[in-house]
Each structure stands twice: as structure tokens, then as C-alpha cells.
């Protein structure tokens, strides 16, 4: 009996140590894979650029690195030189873009789930029925919504690329175009999201769209539970970010740096994921919670 107890304790310690290692290794593994993919993609384009003038022929402009890598297409014109070609992406560029966005989502989810523990946050008691097992409908909606994220980011970047009030040059980053726009963007976003959320809770509409999200009554999986919504609701909520940026940047005419939009999306995603955990976390800025 004593030997069995020792064996159980040893197995428990092994499981705990494995879980602790996974908290460190998982984000590290995602980051390593992302770096490897970026290296392979950019080096492949560079190879196309160098090989395009083989056999004394003129370079093939449809395969040159500067014009067709998503990295240069989105950044080179504003940050480095002057590139007017944003329309032509190779299939590998689009695949690369999508993979990087999905990996960023996975990394965000892992960091949020473990960040509360590192911060020593207390756990909110589970007072309702926790959805322990995700069914096929849950997995379908989660998969569809994750797959819809890279196209959204692409469309947002494309809008900012052609928006005259969007600032891309890192040397022009300032408090006025990076930090100052954030409260305005969040207020505009939350105003329309509150209207959307209230609309989805109307009694005759609720069962068809928003009810699915609330069949998880004690969310704990961070990003996974956050995106476990009806695809229509996810689409409307996601593109509300673009609508808010458009109203502030294109309609009102605010100068908004790309870093501000990055913070807007990243911080919003992190807080939405944190809101779907059991961590009892509260933060304040200048004494305001």
C-alpha cells in the first residue's frame, strides 16, 4: 500500500513537471516554428530574385522578391523604399500570411492562459456547468472562425496601406499617432459592439446566433472559448474592428500609426481571451479600473 502511494505520488509529480515544462516549451515551440517559416519564405523569394536573371535573360518581374513577398508588399513602400505593387501576391505569400496569423493566435492563447498564473491571479469559482468536452459543432465554429482571421487581417492591412491618414514610417511614430488614438478607437469599437451584442440578445434572435456562445457557462480555455461563437457573430464582431479604424482614420481624419492599430488588435485580443479564463484579474490606468 505504501509502495503504491509512493508510485502515485511519483506519477503525480511527473505529470505536474510535464505540465510545467509544456507551459514554457509550447510558446517557445510556436515561436521557433514561426521564425523558421519566415526564414524559409523570405529566403525562397530572395532566391527567386537572384535566379531570375539566369542565362542572360531579363529578370522575371512577376517573381521578384521586392514586389511579391507579402512582407515587402505591405512594408517596403512606407518603411524602406517606394513600392506601388500591393495587388499581386503569389499563392505561397497568402499561405504564409495565413499560417503566421494562425500561429500568432495560438501563441496569444497560450500566453494568456499562463499569464494569469504567473501574475498570481486568483481563480473565479466555477458556479455554473463547465463545458468539458467540445462537440463537433463547437470544433467546426472554432475552426471556421480561426480560418477567417487571416483574410480579415489582410483586408485591414490593405485598407491601411491605401489610407492617406495611416502612418507607416516608424520614424514618424509619436504619442499623438500611436497612443492618443487608442481611447477613441476603443470607444468607437465598443459603442457599435454594444449595439451588436444587445441586438443578438433580442429574444427572437438569440436562439439562432448568440445562444451557441453561452452554452459554455464557465469559460476557461481563453482564445478557444472566446472564438467559439456562431461564424456570423464572429464576422460582425471582427469586422467591427475595421469599421472602427475606418471611422477614426478615414472618416474623422485622425492620423493613426500602424503601431496603434497593432496595439488595438493585440490588446483587444488578449483581453478578450483573458475574459474567457477563470483568472480574476483587474487592471487600472491612472486609478481607473
Coordinates of C-alpha atoms in Angstrom, one line a residue:
X1 CA 0.0 0.0 0.0
X2 CA 2.8 2.3 0.9
X3 CA 4.7 1.4 -2.3
X4 CA 1.5 2.2 -4.3
X5 CA 1.2 5.5 -2.6
X6 CA 4.8 6.4 -3.4
X7 CA 4.2 5.3 -7.0
X8 CA 1.1 7.5 -7.3
X9 CA 2.9 10.5 -5.8
X10 CA 5.8 9.9 -8.2
X11 CA 3.5 9.8 -11.1
X12 CA 1.7 12.9 -10.0
X13 CA 5.0 14.8 -9.7
X14 CA 5.9 13.6 -13.2
X15 CA 2.6 14.9 -14.6
X16 CA 3.0 18.2 -12.8
X17 CA 6.5 18.7 -14.0
X18 CA 5.4 17.8 -17.6
X19 CA 2.7 20.4 -17.4
X20 CA 5.1 23.0 -16.1
X21 CA 7.5 22.2 -18.9
X22 CA 4.7 22.5 -21.5
X23 CA 3.9 26.0 -20.3
X24 CA 7.4 27.1 -21.3
X25 CA 8.0 24.8 -24.3
X26 CA 4.7 25.4 -26.1
X27 CA 5.1 29.2 -26.7
X28 CA 8.8 28.6 -27.4
X29 CA 8.0 25.9 -30.0
X30 CA 5.4 28.1 -31.7
X31 CA 7.9 31.0 -31.9
X32 CA 10.7 28.7 -33.3
X33 CA 8.3 27.4 -36.0
X34 CA 7.2 30.9 -36.9
X35 CA 10.8 32.1 -37.2
X36 CA 11.6 29.1 -39.4
X37 CA 8.6 29.7 -41.7
X38 CA 9.5 33.4 -42.0
X39 CA 13.1 32.5 -42.8
X40 CA 12.1 29.9 -45.4
X41 CA 9.6 32.1 -47.1
X42 CA 11.8 35.2 -47.3
X43 CA 14.9 33.3 -48.4
X44 CA 12.9 31.5 -51.1
X45 CA 11.8 34.8 -52.5
X46 CA 15.3 36.1 -52.4
X47 CA 16.4 33.0 -54.3
X48 CA 13.8 33.8 -57.0
X49 CA 15.2 37.3 -57.2
X50 CA 18.8 36.2 -57.7
X51 CA 17.9 33.4 -60.2
X52 CA 15.6 35.5 -62.4
X53 CA 18.5 36.8 -64.5
X54 CA 19.9 33.3 -65.3
X55 CA 21.0 32.6 -68.9
X56 CA 21.3 36.3 -69.7
X57 CA 17.5 36.7 -69.7
X58 CA 15.8 39.7 -68.3
X59 CA 14.6 39.3 -64.7
X60 CA 11.1 37.9 -64.4
X61 CA 9.3 40.8 -62.7
X62 CA 6.4 38.5 -61.7
X63 CA 8.7 36.5 -59.4
X64 CA 11.0 39.1 -57.9
X65 CA 11.3 39.3 -54.2
X66 CA 10.6 43.0 -53.6
X67 CA 7.4 43.2 -55.5
X68 CA 5.8 39.9 -54.5
X69 CA 6.7 39.0 -50.9
X70 CA 3.8 40.0 -48.6
X71 CA 6.4 41.3 -46.3
X72 CA 7.8 43.8 -48.8
X73 CA 4.5 44.4 -50.4
X74 CA 3.0 45.7 -47.1
X75 CA 6.0 47.4 -45.6
X76 CA 8.5 48.4 -48.3
X77 CA 6.6 51.3 -49.8
X78 CA 6.1 53.0 -46.5
X79 CA 9.2 51.9 -44.5
X80 CA 12.0 51.3 -46.9
X81 CA 11.7 52.4 -50.5
X82 CA 8.7 53.1 -52.7
X83 CA 6.7 50.1 -54.0
X84 CA 3.4 50.7 -55.6
X85 CA 2.6 47.0 -56.1
X86 CA 0.3 45.6 -53.4
X87 CA -2.2 43.7 -55.6
X88 CA -0.1 40.8 -56.8
X89 CA 0.5 38.0 -54.2
X90 CA 1.7 34.6 -55.0
X91 CA -0.3 31.6 -53.5
X92 CA 2.7 31.0 -51.2
X93 CA 2.6 34.6 -50.0
X94 CA -1.1 34.1 -49.0
X95 CA -0.5 30.7 -47.4
X96 CA 2.5 32.2 -45.5
X97 CA 0.4 35.1 -44.3
X98 CA -2.4 32.9 -43.1
X99 CA -0.1 30.5 -41.2
X100 CA 1.7 33.3 -39.4
X101 CA -1.6 34.8 -38.3
X102 CA -2.9 31.4 -37.0
X103 CA 0.4 30.8 -35.2
X104 CA 0.1 34.2 -33.6
X105 CA -3.4 33.4 -32.3
X106 CA -2.2 30.1 -30.8
X107 CA 0.8 31.9 -29.1
X108 CA -1.6 34.6 -27.8
X109 CA -3.9 31.9 -26.3
X110 CA -1.0 30.1 -24.6
X111 CA 0.4 33.3 -23.2
X112 CA -2.9 34.4 -21.8
X113 CA -3.7 31.1 -20.2
X114 CA -0.4 31.0 -18.5
X115 CA -0.1 34.8 -17.8
X116 CA -2.7 34.7 -15.1
X117 CA -0.8 32.1 -13.2
X118 CA 2.5 34.0 -13.5
X119 CA 0.7 37.1 -12.2
X120 CA -0.6 35.2 -9.3
X121 CA -4.3 36.0 -10.1
X122 CA -7.0 34.3 -8.0
X123 CA -9.3 31.9 -9.7
X124 CA -13.0 32.6 -10.2
X125 CA -15.1 29.8 -8.7
X126 CA -17.0 27.7 -11.2
X127 CA -20.6 28.3 -10.2
X128 CA -22.2 27.0 -13.5
X129 CA -21.8 23.9 -15.6
X130 CA -18.4 23.9 -17.3
X131 CA -18.4 22.6 -20.9
X132 CA -15.8 19.9 -20.5
X133 CA -16.0 18.4 -24.0
X134 CA -16.3 20.3 -27.2
X135 CA -18.7 18.7 -29.7
X136 CA -18.4 18.7 -33.5
X137 CA -20.4 21.9 -33.8
X138 CA -18.0 23.7 -31.4
X139 CA -15.0 22.4 -33.3
X140 CA -16.5 23.5 -36.6
X141 CA -17.2 27.0 -35.4
X142 CA -13.8 27.4 -33.8
X143 CA -12.1 26.2 -36.9
X144 CA -14.1 28.4 -39.3
X145 CA -13.5 31.5 -37.1
X146 CA -9.8 30.9 -36.8
X147 CA -9.6 30.4 -40.6
X148 CA -11.5 33.7 -41.1
X149 CA -8.9 35.7 -39.2
X150 CA -6.0 35.8 -41.7
X151 CA -8.3 37.2 -44.5
X152 CA -9.6 39.9 -42.1
X153 CA -6.0 40.9 -41.2
X154 CA -5.1 41.1 -44.9
X155 CA -8.1 43.3 -45.7
X156 CA -7.3 45.6 -42.7
X157 CA -3.7 45.9 -43.8
X158 CA -4.8 46.6 -47.4
X159 CA -7.1 49.3 -46.2
X160 CA -4.4 51.0 -44.1
X161 CA -1.9 50.6 -47.0
X162 CA -4.1 52.9 -49.2
X163 CA -5.4 55.1 -46.4
X164 CA -3.8 58.5 -46.7
X165 CA -4.2 59.2 -42.9
X166 CA -2.5 55.9 -41.9
X167 CA 1.2 56.4 -40.9
X168 CA 3.6 53.6 -41.7
X169 CA 7.0 55.2 -41.2
X170 CA 8.5 54.1 -37.8
X171 CA 10.4 57.4 -37.6
X172 CA 7.1 59.3 -37.6
X173 CA 5.7 57.3 -34.6
X174 CA 4.7 59.6 -31.7
X175 CA 2.4 59.8 -28.8
X176 CA -0.2 61.6 -30.9
X177 CA -0.5 59.0 -33.6
X178 CA 0.3 55.8 -31.6
X179 CA -1.2 56.3 -28.1
X180 CA -3.7 59.1 -28.4
X181 CA -5.9 57.4 -31.0
X182 CA -6.3 54.2 -28.9
X183 CA -9.0 55.5 -26.4
X184 CA -11.0 56.9 -29.4
X185 CA -10.8 53.7 -31.4
X186 CA -11.8 51.6 -28.4
X187 CA -14.8 53.9 -27.6
X188 CA -16.0 53.7 -31.2
X189 CA -15.5 50.0 -31.4
X190 CA -17.3 49.3 -28.0
X191 CA -20.2 51.6 -29.0
X192 CA -21.0 49.6 -32.0
X193 CA -20.2 46.2 -30.4
X194 CA -22.6 47.0 -27.5
X195 CA -25.3 47.7 -30.1
X196 CA -24.5 44.4 -31.8
X197 CA -24.4 42.4 -28.6
X198 CA -27.7 43.9 -27.5
X199 CA -29.2 43.0 -30.8
X200 CA -28.0 39.4 -30.6
X201 CA -29.7 39.2 -27.2
X202 CA -33.1 40.1 -28.5
X203 CA -35.4 37.2 -27.5
X204 CA -36.4 36.2 -31.1
X205 CA -32.9 36.4 -32.4
X206 CA -30.9 35.0 -29.5
X207 CA -31.5 31.2 -30.2
X208 CA -30.3 31.4 -33.7
X209 CA -26.9 33.1 -33.3
X210 CA -25.7 34.1 -29.8
X211 CA -27.1 31.2 -27.8
X212 CA -24.3 28.9 -29.0
X213 CA -21.6 31.1 -27.3
X214 CA -23.4 30.8 -24.0
X215 CA -23.7 27.1 -23.8
X216 CA -20.2 27.3 -22.3
X217 CA -21.3 28.8 -19.0
X218 CA -17.9 28.8 -17.3
X219 CA -15.3 29.7 -19.9
X220 CA -11.7 28.6 -19.2
X221 CA -9.9 27.9 -22.5
X222 CA -9.0 31.6 -23.3
X223 CA -9.0 32.1 -27.0
X224 CA -10.6 28.8 -27.8
X225 CA -13.7 29.7 -25.7
X226 CA -13.6 33.3 -27.0
X227 CA -13.9 32.3 -30.6
X228 CA -16.4 29.6 -30.0
X229 CA -19.2 31.7 -31.5
X230 CA -21.5 31.5 -34.5
X231 CA -19.5 32.4 -37.6
X232 CA -21.9 35.2 -38.4
X233 CA -21.4 36.8 -35.0
X234 CA -17.6 36.3 -35.3
X235 CA -17.7 38.0 -38.7
X236 CA -19.6 41.0 -37.5
X237 CA -17.5 41.4 -34.3
X238 CA -14.2 41.0 -36.2
X239 CA -15.0 43.5 -39.0
X240 CA -16.2 45.9 -36.4
X241 CA -12.5 46.5 -35.7
X242 CA -12.0 47.5 -39.3
X243 CA -15.1 49.7 -39.2
X244 CA -13.9 51.5 -36.0
X245 CA -10.5 52.1 -37.6
X246 CA -12.1 53.4 -40.8
X247 CA -14.4 55.8 -38.8
X248 CA -11.4 57.2 -36.9
X249 CA -8.9 57.3 -39.6
X250 CA -10.8 57.6 -42.9
X251 CA -14.0 59.5 -41.8
X252 CA -12.9 61.6 -38.8
X253 CA -9.4 62.1 -40.4
X254 CA -7.2 61.1 -37.4
X255 CA -3.6 60.3 -38.2
X256 CA -3.1 56.8 -36.9
X257 CA 0.1 54.9 -36.9
X258 CA 0.2 51.2 -37.9
X259 CA 1.6 50.5 -34.4
X260 CA -1.5 52.0 -32.9
X261 CA -3.7 49.6 -34.9
X262 CA -1.4 46.7 -33.9
X263 CA -1.8 47.6 -30.2
X264 CA -5.6 47.9 -30.7
X265 CA -5.9 44.4 -32.1
X266 CA -3.3 42.7 -29.9
X267 CA -4.5 44.2 -26.6
X268 CA -8.2 43.6 -27.6
X269 CA -7.4 40.0 -28.4
X270 CA -5.5 39.4 -25.2
X271 CA -8.2 40.9 -23.1
X272 CA -11.0 39.0 -24.9
X273 CA -9.0 35.8 -24.3
X274 CA -8.4 36.7 -20.6
X275 CA -12.1 37.4 -20.2
X276 CA -12.7 33.7 -21.1
X277 CA -10.5 32.2 -18.4
X278 CA -11.0 31.7 -14.7
X279 CA -8.5 34.3 -13.7
X280 CA -9.9 37.1 -11.5
X281 CA -7.8 39.9 -13.0
X282 CA -8.3 43.7 -12.8
X283 CA -6.1 46.4 -14.1
X284 CA -6.2 50.2 -13.6
X285 CA -4.7 53.1 -15.6
X286 CA -4.3 56.3 -13.5
X287 CA -6.5 54.8 -10.8
X288 CA -9.3 54.0 -13.3
X289 CA -10.2 50.3 -13.5

